PDB file of C-alpha atoms in Angstrom:
ATOM      1  CA  MET A   1       3.846   1.623   7.634  1.00 52.00           C
ATOM      2  CA  SER A   2       5.663  -0.238  10.418  1.00 43.00           C
ATOM      3  CA  ARG A   3       3.873  -2.002  13.207  1.00 40.00           C
ATOM      4  CA  LEU A   4       2.209   0.714  15.285  1.00 36.00           C
ATOM      5  CA  TRP A   5       4.687   3.348  14.157  1.00 38.00           C
ATOM      6  CA  ALA A   6       3.997   6.923  13.021  1.00 35.00           C
ATOM      7  CA  LEU A   7       5.881   8.974  10.471  1.00 36.00           C
ATOM      8  CA  PHE A   8       5.553  12.349   8.843  1.00 35.00           C
ATOM      9  CA  ALA A   9       6.900  13.085   5.365  1.00 39.00           C
ATOM     10  CA  VAL A  10       7.737  16.516   4.009  1.00 32.00           C
ATOM     11  CA  PHE A  11       7.605  17.381   0.324  1.00 34.00           C
ATOM     12  CA  VAL A  12       8.007  20.635  -1.569  1.00 30.00           C
ATOM     13  CA  LEU A  13       5.257  20.469  -4.158  1.00 32.00           C
ATOM     14  CA  GLY A  14       4.185  22.394  -7.202  1.00 33.00           C
ATOM     15  CA  ALA A  15       0.752  22.904  -8.669  1.00 31.00           C
ATOM     16  CA  SER A  16       0.601  20.992 -11.959  1.00 35.00           C
ATOM     17  CA  CYS A  17      -2.133  18.429 -12.556  1.00 36.00           C
ATOM     18  CA  ALA A  18      -1.621  14.730 -13.214  1.00 37.00           C
ATOM     19  CA  PRO A  19      -2.900  12.659 -16.120  1.00 37.00           C
ATOM     20  CA  SER A  20      -5.909  10.402 -15.830  1.00 38.00           C
ATOM     21  CA  ARG A  21      -5.572   6.836 -14.637  1.00 42.00           C
ATOM     22  CA  THR A  22      -6.927   3.568 -15.942  1.00 37.00           C
ATOM     23  CA  GLY A  23      -6.992   0.015 -14.662  1.00 40.00           C
ATOM     24  CA  THR A  24      -6.511  -1.419 -11.189  1.00 45.00           C
ATOM     25  CA  GLY A  25      -2.727  -1.475 -11.195  1.00 46.00           C
ATOM     26  CA  HIS A  26      -2.199  -5.060 -10.016  1.00 49.00           C
ATOM     27  CA  ARG A  27      -1.250  -8.071 -12.031  1.00 42.00           C
ATOM     28  CA  THR A  28      -3.962 -10.246 -13.493  1.00 37.00           C
ATOM     29  CA  SER A  29      -1.917 -12.989 -15.099  1.00 38.00           C
ATOM     30  CA  GLY A  30       1.431 -14.700 -14.709  1.00 42.00           C
ATOM     31  CA  ALA A  31       2.817 -12.962 -17.802  1.00 52.00           C
ATOM     32  CA  GLU A  32       2.539  -9.488 -16.269  1.00 79.00           C
ATOM     33  CA  GLN A  33       5.308  -7.766 -14.352  1.00 90.00           C
ATOM     34  CA  PRO A  34       4.802  -7.900 -10.571  1.00 98.00           C
ATOM     35  CA  MET A  35       4.076  -4.637  -8.807  1.00 99.00           C
ATOM     36  CA  VAL A  36       6.944  -2.975  -6.946  1.00 99.00           C
ATOM     37  CA  ILE A  37       5.354  -0.761  -4.282  1.00 99.00           C
ATOM     38  CA  CYS A  38       7.609   1.637  -2.362  1.00 98.00           C
ATOM     39  CA  PHE A  39       6.878   3.614   0.790  1.00 97.00           C
ATOM     40  CA  PHE A  40       8.207   7.182   1.207  1.00 95.00           C
ATOM     41  CA  GLY A  41      11.326   7.384  -0.988  1.00 92.00           C
ATOM     42  CA  GLY A  42      10.717   8.631  -4.542  1.00 95.00           C
ATOM     43  CA  GLY A  43      12.707  10.533  -7.142  1.00 95.00           C
ATOM     44  CA  ALA A  44      13.769   9.825 -10.712  1.00 96.00           C
ATOM     45  CA  TRP A  45      16.208   6.990  -9.984  1.00 96.00           C
ATOM     46  CA  ARG A  46      13.724   5.131  -7.782  1.00 97.00           C
ATOM     47  CA  PHE A  47      10.775   5.780 -10.087  1.00 98.00           C
ATOM     48  CA  GLU A  48      12.622   3.877 -12.825  1.00 97.00           C
ATOM     49  CA  ARG A  49      12.591   0.815 -10.557  1.00 97.00           C
ATOM     50  CA  MET A  50       9.094   0.845  -9.030  1.00 98.00           C
ATOM     51  CA  THR A  51       5.507   0.627 -10.261  1.00 98.00           C
ATOM     52  CA  HIS A  52       3.672   2.242  -7.313  1.00 99.00           C
ATOM     53  CA  PHE A  53       4.748   5.008  -4.932  1.00 99.00           C
ATOM     54  CA  ILE A  54       3.284   5.671  -1.475  1.00 99.00           C
ATOM     55  CA  PRO A  55       4.686   9.079  -0.454  1.00 98.00           C
ATOM     56  CA  GLY A  56       3.350   8.906   3.080  1.00 95.00           C
ATOM     57  CA  PHE A  57       0.363   9.160   5.363  1.00 95.00           C
ATOM     58  CA  LEU A  58      -2.532  11.578   4.975  1.00 95.00           C
ATOM     59  CA  ALA A  59      -3.900  12.758   8.323  1.00 92.00           C
ATOM     60  CA  PHE A  60      -7.641  12.614   9.050  1.00 92.00           C
ATOM     61  CA  ASP A  61     -10.037  13.212  11.924  1.00 90.00           C
ATOM     62  CA  GLY A  62     -12.920  11.308  13.484  1.00 88.00           C
ATOM     63  CA  GLU A  63     -15.505  13.374  11.616  1.00 91.00           C
ATOM     64  CA  GLY A  64     -14.337  12.387   8.140  1.00 93.00           C
ATOM     65  CA  GLY A  65     -12.155  15.410   7.441  1.00 94.00           C
ATOM     66  CA  LEU A  66      -8.738  15.240   5.765  1.00 95.00           C
ATOM     67  CA  SER A  67      -5.666  17.395   6.259  1.00 94.00           C
ATOM     68  CA  GLU A  68      -4.308  19.481   3.407  1.00 96.00           C
ATOM     69  CA  TRP A  69      -1.467  17.875   1.463  1.00 97.00           C
ATOM     70  CA  ASP A  70      -0.810  18.964  -2.112  1.00 98.00           C
ATOM     71  CA  LEU A  71       0.489  15.939  -4.026  1.00 98.00           C
ATOM     72  CA  ARG A  72      -0.022  17.217  -7.562  1.00 99.00           C
ATOM     73  CA  ALA A  73       3.654  17.773  -8.345  1.00 98.00           C
ATOM     74  CA  VAL A  74       4.648  14.395  -6.905  1.00 98.00           C
ATOM     75  CA  SER A  75       1.864  12.679  -8.849  1.00 99.00           C
ATOM     76  CA  LYS A  76       2.920  14.342 -12.093  1.00 98.00           C
ATOM     77  CA  GLU A  77       6.565  13.359 -11.640  1.00 98.00           C
ATOM     78  CA  ALA A  78       5.578   9.776 -10.844  1.00 99.00           C
ATOM     79  CA  HIS A  79       3.067   9.527 -13.691  1.00 99.00           C
ATOM     80  CA  ASP A  80       5.610  10.924 -16.146  1.00 99.00           C
ATOM     81  CA  ALA A  81       7.788   7.953 -15.155  1.00 98.00           C
ATOM     82  CA  GLY A  82       4.881   5.494 -15.510  1.00 98.00           C
ATOM     83  CA  VAL A  83       4.462   5.094 -11.740  1.00 99.00           C
ATOM     84  CA  LYS A  84       1.106   5.121  -9.914  1.00 99.00           C
ATOM     85  CA  VAL A  85       0.687   7.091  -6.685  1.00 99.00           C
ATOM     86  CA  ILE A  86      -1.098   5.717  -3.616  1.00 99.00           C
ATOM     87  CA  VAL A  87      -1.827   7.724  -0.470  1.00 98.00           C
ATOM     88  CA  SER A  88      -1.866   5.840   2.834  1.00 97.00           C
ATOM     89  CA  PHE A  89      -3.639   6.304   6.164  1.00 94.00           C
ATOM     90  CA  ASP A  90      -1.425   5.388   9.094  1.00 85.00           C
ATOM     91  CA  GLY A  91      -1.748   2.577  11.564  1.00 64.00           C
ATOM     92  CA  GLU A  92      -1.785   4.321  14.932  1.00 66.00           C
ATOM     93  CA  HIS A  93      -4.875   6.502  14.878  1.00 67.00           C
ATOM     94  CA  TRP A  94      -7.543   3.807  14.707  1.00 72.00           C
ATOM     95  CA  GLN A  95      -9.015   4.295  18.171  1.00 75.00           C
ATOM     96  CA  GLU A  96      -9.439   8.073  18.321  1.00 79.00           C
ATOM     97  CA  ASN A  97     -10.239   8.629  14.624  1.00 83.00           C
ATOM     98  CA  PHE A  98     -10.929   5.418  12.709  1.00 83.00           C
ATOM     99  CA  LEU A  99     -13.505   3.881  15.032  1.00 82.00           C
ATOM    100  CA  PRO A 100     -15.674   7.011  15.555  1.00 83.00           C
ATOM    101  CA  MET A 101     -15.547   7.771  11.832  1.00 88.00           C
ATOM    102  CA  SER A 102     -16.265   4.215  10.685  1.00 88.00           C
ATOM    103  CA  GLU A 103     -19.323   3.901  12.922  1.00 89.00           C
ATOM    104  CA  ASN A 104     -20.941   6.391  10.504  1.00 93.00           C
ATOM    105  CA  GLU A 105     -23.597   7.366  13.051  1.00 90.00           C
ATOM    106  CA  ASP A 106     -23.370  11.002  11.956  1.00 94.00           C
ATOM    107  CA  GLY A 107     -22.406  10.266   8.348  1.00 96.00           C
ATOM    108  CA  SER A 108     -18.699  10.749   9.069  1.00 95.00           C
ATOM    109  CA  ARG A 109     -17.658   7.651   7.106  1.00 96.00           C
ATOM    110  CA  ASP A 110     -19.641   8.831   4.093  1.00 97.00           C
ATOM    111  CA  ARG A 111     -17.929  12.231   4.336  1.00 97.00           C
ATOM    112  CA  PHE A 112     -14.565  10.525   4.701  1.00 96.00           C
ATOM    113  CA  VAL A 113     -15.046   8.479   1.524  1.00 98.00           C
ATOM    114  CA  GLU A 114     -16.343  11.512  -0.383  1.00 99.00           C
ATOM    115  CA  ASN A 115     -13.347  13.530   0.776  1.00 98.00           C
ATOM    116  CA  ILE A 116     -10.899  10.779  -0.191  1.00 98.00           C
ATOM    117  CA  LEU A 117     -12.365  10.502  -3.676  1.00 99.00           C
ATOM    118  CA  ARG A 118     -12.252  14.258  -4.166  1.00 99.00           C
ATOM    119  CA  TYR A 119      -8.687  14.358  -2.864  1.00 99.00           C
ATOM    120  CA  CYS A 120      -7.526  11.614  -5.233  1.00 99.00           C
ATOM    121  CA  LEU A 121      -9.135  13.225  -8.265  1.00 99.00           C
ATOM    122  CA  GLU A 122      -7.775  16.683  -7.437  1.00 99.00           C
ATOM    123  CA  ASN A 123      -4.241  15.460  -6.697  1.00 99.00           C
ATOM    124  CA  GLY A 124      -3.835  12.840  -9.404  1.00 99.00           C
ATOM    125  CA  VAL A 125      -3.694  10.028  -6.841  1.00 99.00           C
ATOM    126  CA  ASP A 126      -4.412   6.511  -8.129  1.00 99.00           C
ATOM    127  CA  GLY A 127      -5.708   4.891  -4.954  1.00 99.00           C
ATOM    128  CA  VAL A 128      -5.574   4.626  -1.168  1.00 99.00           C
ATOM    129  CA  ASP A 129      -3.872   2.229   1.198  1.00 98.00           C
ATOM    130  CA  TYR A 130      -5.380   1.615   4.633  1.00 96.00           C
ATOM    131  CA  ASP A 131      -2.765   0.777   7.251  1.00 93.00           C
ATOM    132  CA  TRP A 132      -4.856   0.527  10.396  1.00 88.00           C
ATOM    133  CA  GLU A 133      -3.213  -1.781  12.903  1.00 83.00           C
ATOM    134  CA  ILE A 134      -4.479  -3.037  16.251  1.00 80.00           C
ATOM    135  CA  GLY A 135      -1.783  -4.747  18.282  1.00 74.00           C
ATOM    136  CA  GLY A 136      -3.940  -7.485  19.766  1.00 77.00           C
ATOM    137  CA  GLY A 137      -5.884  -8.132  16.581  1.00 82.00           C
ATOM    138  CA  PHE A 138      -9.304  -7.056  15.358  1.00 88.00           C
ATOM    139  CA  ASP A 139     -12.433  -8.119  17.212  1.00 91.00           C
ATOM    140  CA  ALA A 140     -15.595  -8.885  15.231  1.00 93.00           C
ATOM    141  CA  ARG A 141     -16.941  -5.330  15.507  1.00 92.00           C
ATOM    142  CA  GLN A 142     -13.689  -3.685  14.448  1.00 91.00           C
ATOM    143  CA  GLN A 143     -13.292  -6.120  11.569  1.00 94.00           C
ATOM    144  CA  SER A 144     -16.825  -5.379  10.375  1.00 95.00           C
ATOM    145  CA  LEU A 145     -16.309  -1.609  10.575  1.00 93.00           C
ATOM    146  CA  TYR A 146     -13.008  -1.812   8.707  1.00 94.00           C
ATOM    147  CA  SER A 147     -14.583  -4.002   6.035  1.00 96.00           C
ATOM    148  CA  GLU A 148     -17.519  -1.626   5.608  1.00 96.00           C
ATOM    149  CA  LEU A 149     -15.082   1.230   5.072  1.00 96.00           C
ATOM    150  CA  VAL A 150     -13.119  -0.721   2.449  1.00 97.00           C
ATOM    151  CA  ILE A 151     -16.343  -1.697   0.665  1.00 98.00           C
ATOM    152  CA  ALA A 152     -17.659   1.878   0.674  1.00 98.00           C
ATOM    153  CA  THR A 153     -14.333   3.220  -0.582  1.00 98.00           C
ATOM    154  CA  LYS A 154     -14.126   0.705  -3.405  1.00 99.00           C
ATOM    155  CA  LYS A 155     -17.715   1.402  -4.447  1.00 99.00           C
ATOM    156  CA  ALA A 156     -16.892   5.107  -4.759  1.00 99.00           C
ATOM    157  CA  PHE A 157     -13.547   4.462  -6.467  1.00 99.00           C
ATOM    158  CA  ARG A 158     -14.592   1.833  -9.012  1.00 99.00           C
ATOM    159  CA  PRO A 159     -16.070   4.221 -11.630  1.00 99.00           C
ATOM    160  CA  HIS A 160     -12.806   6.181 -11.595  1.00 99.00           C
ATOM    161  CA  GLY A 161     -10.429   3.219 -11.875  1.00 99.00           C
ATOM    162  CA  LEU A 162      -8.909   3.900  -8.440  1.00 99.00           C
ATOM    163  CA  THR A 163      -7.623   1.153  -6.154  1.00 99.00           C
ATOM    164  CA  VAL A 164      -8.003   0.246  -2.484  1.00 99.00           C
ATOM    165  CA  SER A 165      -5.357  -1.775  -0.645  1.00 99.00           C
ATOM    166  CA  ILE A 166      -4.625  -2.613   2.982  1.00 98.00           C
ATOM    167  CA  ASP A 167      -1.545  -3.584   4.975  1.00 96.00           C
ATOM    168  CA  ALA A 168      -1.945  -6.781   6.950  1.00 96.00           C
ATOM    169  CA  TYR A 169      -0.282  -9.091   9.436  1.00 95.00           C
ATOM    170  CA  PHE A 170      -1.708 -12.092  11.331  1.00 94.00           C
ATOM    171  CA  ARG A 171      -4.698 -10.074  12.534  1.00 91.00           C
ATOM    172  CA  ASP A 172      -7.860 -10.858  10.525  1.00 91.00           C
ATOM    173  CA  GLU A 173      -8.175  -7.235   9.470  1.00 93.00           C
ATOM    174  CA  LEU A 174     -11.077  -7.826   7.049  1.00 96.00           C
ATOM    175  CA  ASP A 175     -14.012 -10.196   6.813  1.00 97.00           C
ATOM    176  CA  ALA A 176     -14.911 -12.073   3.617  1.00 97.00           C
ATOM    177  CA  ARG A 177     -16.804  -9.095   2.185  1.00 98.00           C
ATOM    178  CA  GLY A 178     -13.872  -6.775   2.736  1.00 98.00           C
ATOM    179  CA  LEU A 179     -11.410  -9.254   1.258  1.00 98.00           C
ATOM    180  CA  GLU A 180     -13.558  -9.475  -1.854  1.00 98.00           C
ATOM    181  CA  ALA A 181     -13.657  -5.687  -2.227  1.00 99.00           C
ATOM    182  CA  VAL A 182      -9.978  -4.888  -1.674  1.00 99.00           C
ATOM    183  CA  ASP A 183      -7.701  -4.800  -4.729  1.00 99.00           C
ATOM    184  CA  TRP A 184      -4.646  -6.230  -2.985  1.00 99.00           C
ATOM    185  CA  ILE A 185      -3.167  -6.872   0.464  1.00 99.00           C
ATOM    186  CA  GLN A 186       0.349  -5.776   1.387  1.00 98.00           C
ATOM    187  CA  LEU A 187       1.741  -8.371   3.789  1.00 98.00           C
ATOM    188  CA  MET A 188       4.038  -6.997   6.485  1.00 96.00           C
ATOM    189  CA  SER A 189       6.282 -10.044   6.093  1.00 96.00           C
ATOM    190  CA  TYR A 190       9.416  -8.164   7.055  1.00 94.00           C
ATOM    191  CA  GLU A 191      11.376 -10.913   8.763  1.00 92.00           C
ATOM    192  CA  ASP A 192      12.494 -14.203   7.224  1.00 95.00           C
ATOM    193  CA  LEU A 193      11.062 -16.583   4.640  1.00 97.00           C
ATOM    194  CA  ASP A 194       9.329 -18.677   7.297  1.00 98.00           C
ATOM    195  CA  GLU A 195       7.299 -15.660   8.411  1.00 97.00           C
ATOM    196  CA  MET A 196       6.509 -14.769   4.804  1.00 98.00           C
ATOM    197  CA  HIS A 197       5.302 -18.266   3.912  1.00 98.00           C
ATOM    198  CA  SER A 198       3.251 -18.504   7.118  1.00 98.00           C
ATOM    199  CA  MET A 199       1.598 -15.177   6.347  1.00 98.00           C
ATOM    200  CA  ILE A 200       0.849 -16.237   2.784  1.00 99.00           C
ATOM    201  CA  GLU A 201      -0.818 -19.419   4.003  1.00 98.00           C
ATOM    202  CA  TYR A 202      -2.704 -17.494   6.698  1.00 98.00           C
ATOM    203  CA  TRP A 203      -4.374 -15.244   4.131  1.00 98.00           C
ATOM    204  CA  LYS A 204      -4.841 -17.912   1.481  1.00 98.00           C
ATOM    205  CA  ALA A 205      -6.715 -19.963   4.098  1.00 98.00           C
ATOM    206  CA  ARG A 206      -9.073 -17.001   4.396  1.00 97.00           C
ATOM    207  CA  GLY A 207      -9.834 -17.097   0.702  1.00 97.00           C
ATOM    208  CA  VAL A 208      -7.438 -14.453  -0.620  1.00 98.00           C
ATOM    209  CA  PRO A 209      -6.222 -15.380  -4.124  1.00 98.00           C
ATOM    210  CA  ASP A 210      -2.540 -15.321  -5.020  1.00 98.00           C
ATOM    211  CA  ASP A 211      -2.913 -12.296  -7.278  1.00 98.00           C
ATOM    212  CA  LYS A 212      -4.107 -10.161  -4.359  1.00 99.00           C
ATOM    213  CA  LEU A 213      -1.052 -10.819  -2.172  1.00 99.00           C
ATOM    214  CA  VAL A 214       1.927  -8.442  -2.095  1.00 99.00           C
ATOM    215  CA  LEU A 215       5.029  -9.646  -0.223  1.00 99.00           C
ATOM    216  CA  GLY A 216       6.666  -7.129   2.109  1.00 97.00           C
ATOM    217  CA  MET A 217      10.310  -6.442   2.910  1.00 96.00           C
ATOM    218  CA  ALA A 218      11.861  -3.730   5.060  1.00 93.00           C
ATOM    219  CA  ILE A 219      15.071  -1.750   5.221  1.00 90.00           C
ATOM    220  CA  GLY A 220      14.206  -0.090   8.540  1.00 77.00           C
ATOM    221  CA  TRP A 221      11.401   0.111  11.104  1.00 66.00           C
ATOM    222  CA  GLY A 222      11.725   3.668  12.361  1.00 64.00           C
ATOM    223  CA  ASP A 223      13.794   6.530  11.031  1.00 66.00           C
ATOM    224  CA  GLN A 224      17.064   4.614  10.931  1.00 62.00           C
ATOM    225  CA  ARG A 225      18.346   2.354   8.162  1.00 68.00           C
ATOM    226  CA  GLU A 226      18.862  -1.156   9.506  1.00 69.00           C
ATOM    227  CA  GLY A 227      20.197  -2.798   6.368  1.00 78.00           C
ATOM    228  CA  PHE A 228      19.004  -5.913   4.578  1.00 91.00           C
ATOM    229  CA  ASP A 229      20.067  -9.335   3.366  1.00 93.00           C
ATOM    230  CA  PRO A 230      20.340  -9.278  -0.455  1.00 95.00           C
ATOM    231  CA  GLU A 231      19.833 -13.037  -0.664  1.00 97.00           C
ATOM    232  CA  LEU A 232      16.621 -12.798   1.363  1.00 96.00           C
ATOM    233  CA  VAL A 233      15.390 -10.038  -0.944  1.00 97.00           C
ATOM    234  CA  ARG A 234      16.158 -12.165  -4.014  1.00 97.00           C
ATOM    235  CA  ALA A 235      14.397 -15.146  -2.437  1.00 98.00           C
ATOM    236  CA  LYS A 236      11.275 -13.074  -1.753  1.00 98.00           C
ATOM    237  CA  VAL A 237      11.225 -11.773  -5.316  1.00 98.00           C
ATOM    238  CA  ARG A 238      11.630 -15.319  -6.631  1.00 98.00           C
ATOM    239  CA  SER A 239       8.783 -16.471  -4.371  1.00 98.00           C
ATOM    240  CA  CYS A 240       6.628 -13.681  -5.790  1.00 98.00           C
ATOM    241  CA  ILE A 241       7.366 -14.702  -9.370  1.00 97.00           C
ATOM    242  CA  ASP A 242       7.062 -18.452  -8.830  1.00 97.00           C
ATOM    243  CA  GLY A 243       3.907 -18.123  -6.725  1.00 98.00           C
ATOM    244  CA  GLY A 244       2.130 -15.766  -9.111  1.00 98.00           C
ATOM    245  CA  TYR A 245       1.673 -13.159  -6.385  1.00 99.00           C
ATOM    246  CA  ALA A 246       0.753  -9.559  -7.120  1.00 99.00           C
ATOM    247  CA  GLY A 247       4.119  -8.053  -6.297  1.00 99.00           C
ATOM    248  CA  VAL A 248       6.463  -6.869  -3.570  1.00 99.00           C
ATOM    249  CA  MET A 249       6.321  -3.924  -1.160  1.00 98.00           C
ATOM    250  CA  LEU A 250       9.398  -2.112   0.174  1.00 97.00           C
ATOM    251  CA  PHE A 251       9.341  -0.246   3.495  1.00 94.00           C
ATOM    252  CA  ARG A 252      10.895   2.355   3.453  1.00 92.00           C
ATOM    253  CA  THR A 253      12.814   3.428   0.352  1.00 94.00           C
ATOM    254  CA  ASP A 254      13.669   6.857   1.768  1.00 92.00           C
ATOM    255  CA  LEU A 255      16.120   4.954   4.009  1.00 92.00           C
ATOM    256  CA  ASP A 256      17.434   2.947   1.072  1.00 93.00           C
ATOM    257  CA  ALA A 257      20.633   3.808  -0.750  1.00 90.00           C
ATOM    258  CA  GLU A 258      20.651   4.659  -4.425  1.00 88.00           C
ATOM    259  CA  HIS A 259      22.742   2.608  -6.837  1.00 85.00           C
ATOM    260  CA  GLU A 260      25.222   0.493  -4.835  1.00 84.00           C
ATOM    261  CA  GLY A 261      23.813  -1.157  -1.715  1.00 91.00           C
ATOM    262  CA  SER A 262      20.183  -0.524  -2.646  1.00 96.00           C
ATOM    263  CA  MET A 263      17.385  -2.946  -1.771  1.00 96.00           C
ATOM    264  CA  LEU A 264      15.305  -1.517  -4.601  1.00 97.00           C
ATOM    265  CA  GLN A 265      18.135  -2.171  -7.050  1.00 96.00           C
ATOM    266  CA  VAL A 266      18.344  -5.805  -5.897  1.00 97.00           C
ATOM    267  CA  VAL A 267      14.592  -6.145  -6.463  1.00 97.00           C
ATOM    268  CA  HIS A 268      14.899  -4.493  -9.866  1.00 97.00           C
ATOM    269  CA  GLU A 269      17.711  -6.786 -10.994  1.00 96.00           C
ATOM    270  CA  SER A 270      15.842  -9.841  -9.695  1.00 97.00           C
ATOM    271  CA  LEU A 271      12.814  -8.986 -11.831  1.00 95.00           C
ATOM    272  CA  ILE A 272      14.678  -8.607 -15.149  1.00 85.00           C
ATOM    273  CA  PRO A 273      13.618 -10.499 -17.033  1.00 73.00           C
ATOM    274  CA  VAL A 274      10.550 -12.143 -15.529  1.00 57.00           C
ATOM    275  CA  PRO A 275      10.099 -15.431 -17.408  1.00 56.00           C
ATOM    276  CA  SER A 276       6.659 -16.231 -18.789  1.00 51.00           C
ATOM    277  CA  ARG A 277       4.915 -19.014 -16.901  1.00 44.00           C
TER     278      ARG A 277
END
């Protein structure tokens, strides 16, 4: 989920089913633990330190069809550790697939939403994350189409307790209706604190409440680890706690170390304990 960057993830999966899911998965009061959402890198050690796992991107086409990706074993392992699983749709294929599908002229958006719901229920997935990114920003038509998709997805998901999130920058991805429907927004605030605070204010000015904002941090943009500043990570976690935000998002934990030198471990240590406010 980098800016206009594509990735494939490979998993060897089994065929066991996952338990049912309840609730939205994001914090609703200052006394609750913030979400810790991790892209790509899972496993037992990491699952002990996160609340939500995004194993990767699910491919789709412009007619509403989805590729095959069996996530049942991953979902079971995550759920056994108390971690929710979110499947994401990547940020590069908006023009050739997202726009034709979201127009819904031939019912392709309806098929897409139906297929996503079926996929989540069959694979024990707790929600979807839309990561559609347009470099120059969203025009009014694109914003409306994206919002309609989010609204339709949430309407289908609500009876099943599944969530819908998006990844956002300074791009006006959703209109007011879409912002109301989405469960939370993962801010791609990967640089310094100034960028993070500017992005927070940008979305708050558009009416997004604090408990829908997830603060992002990154250990690498592509397939190479670039390292991180532990003090910056601690400062972002503290900002999350003090501001009453929904949580933090780490991109990408498959590039992160385990144990010593781990960004996820720094986040974990910074959250224990979270004082009541």
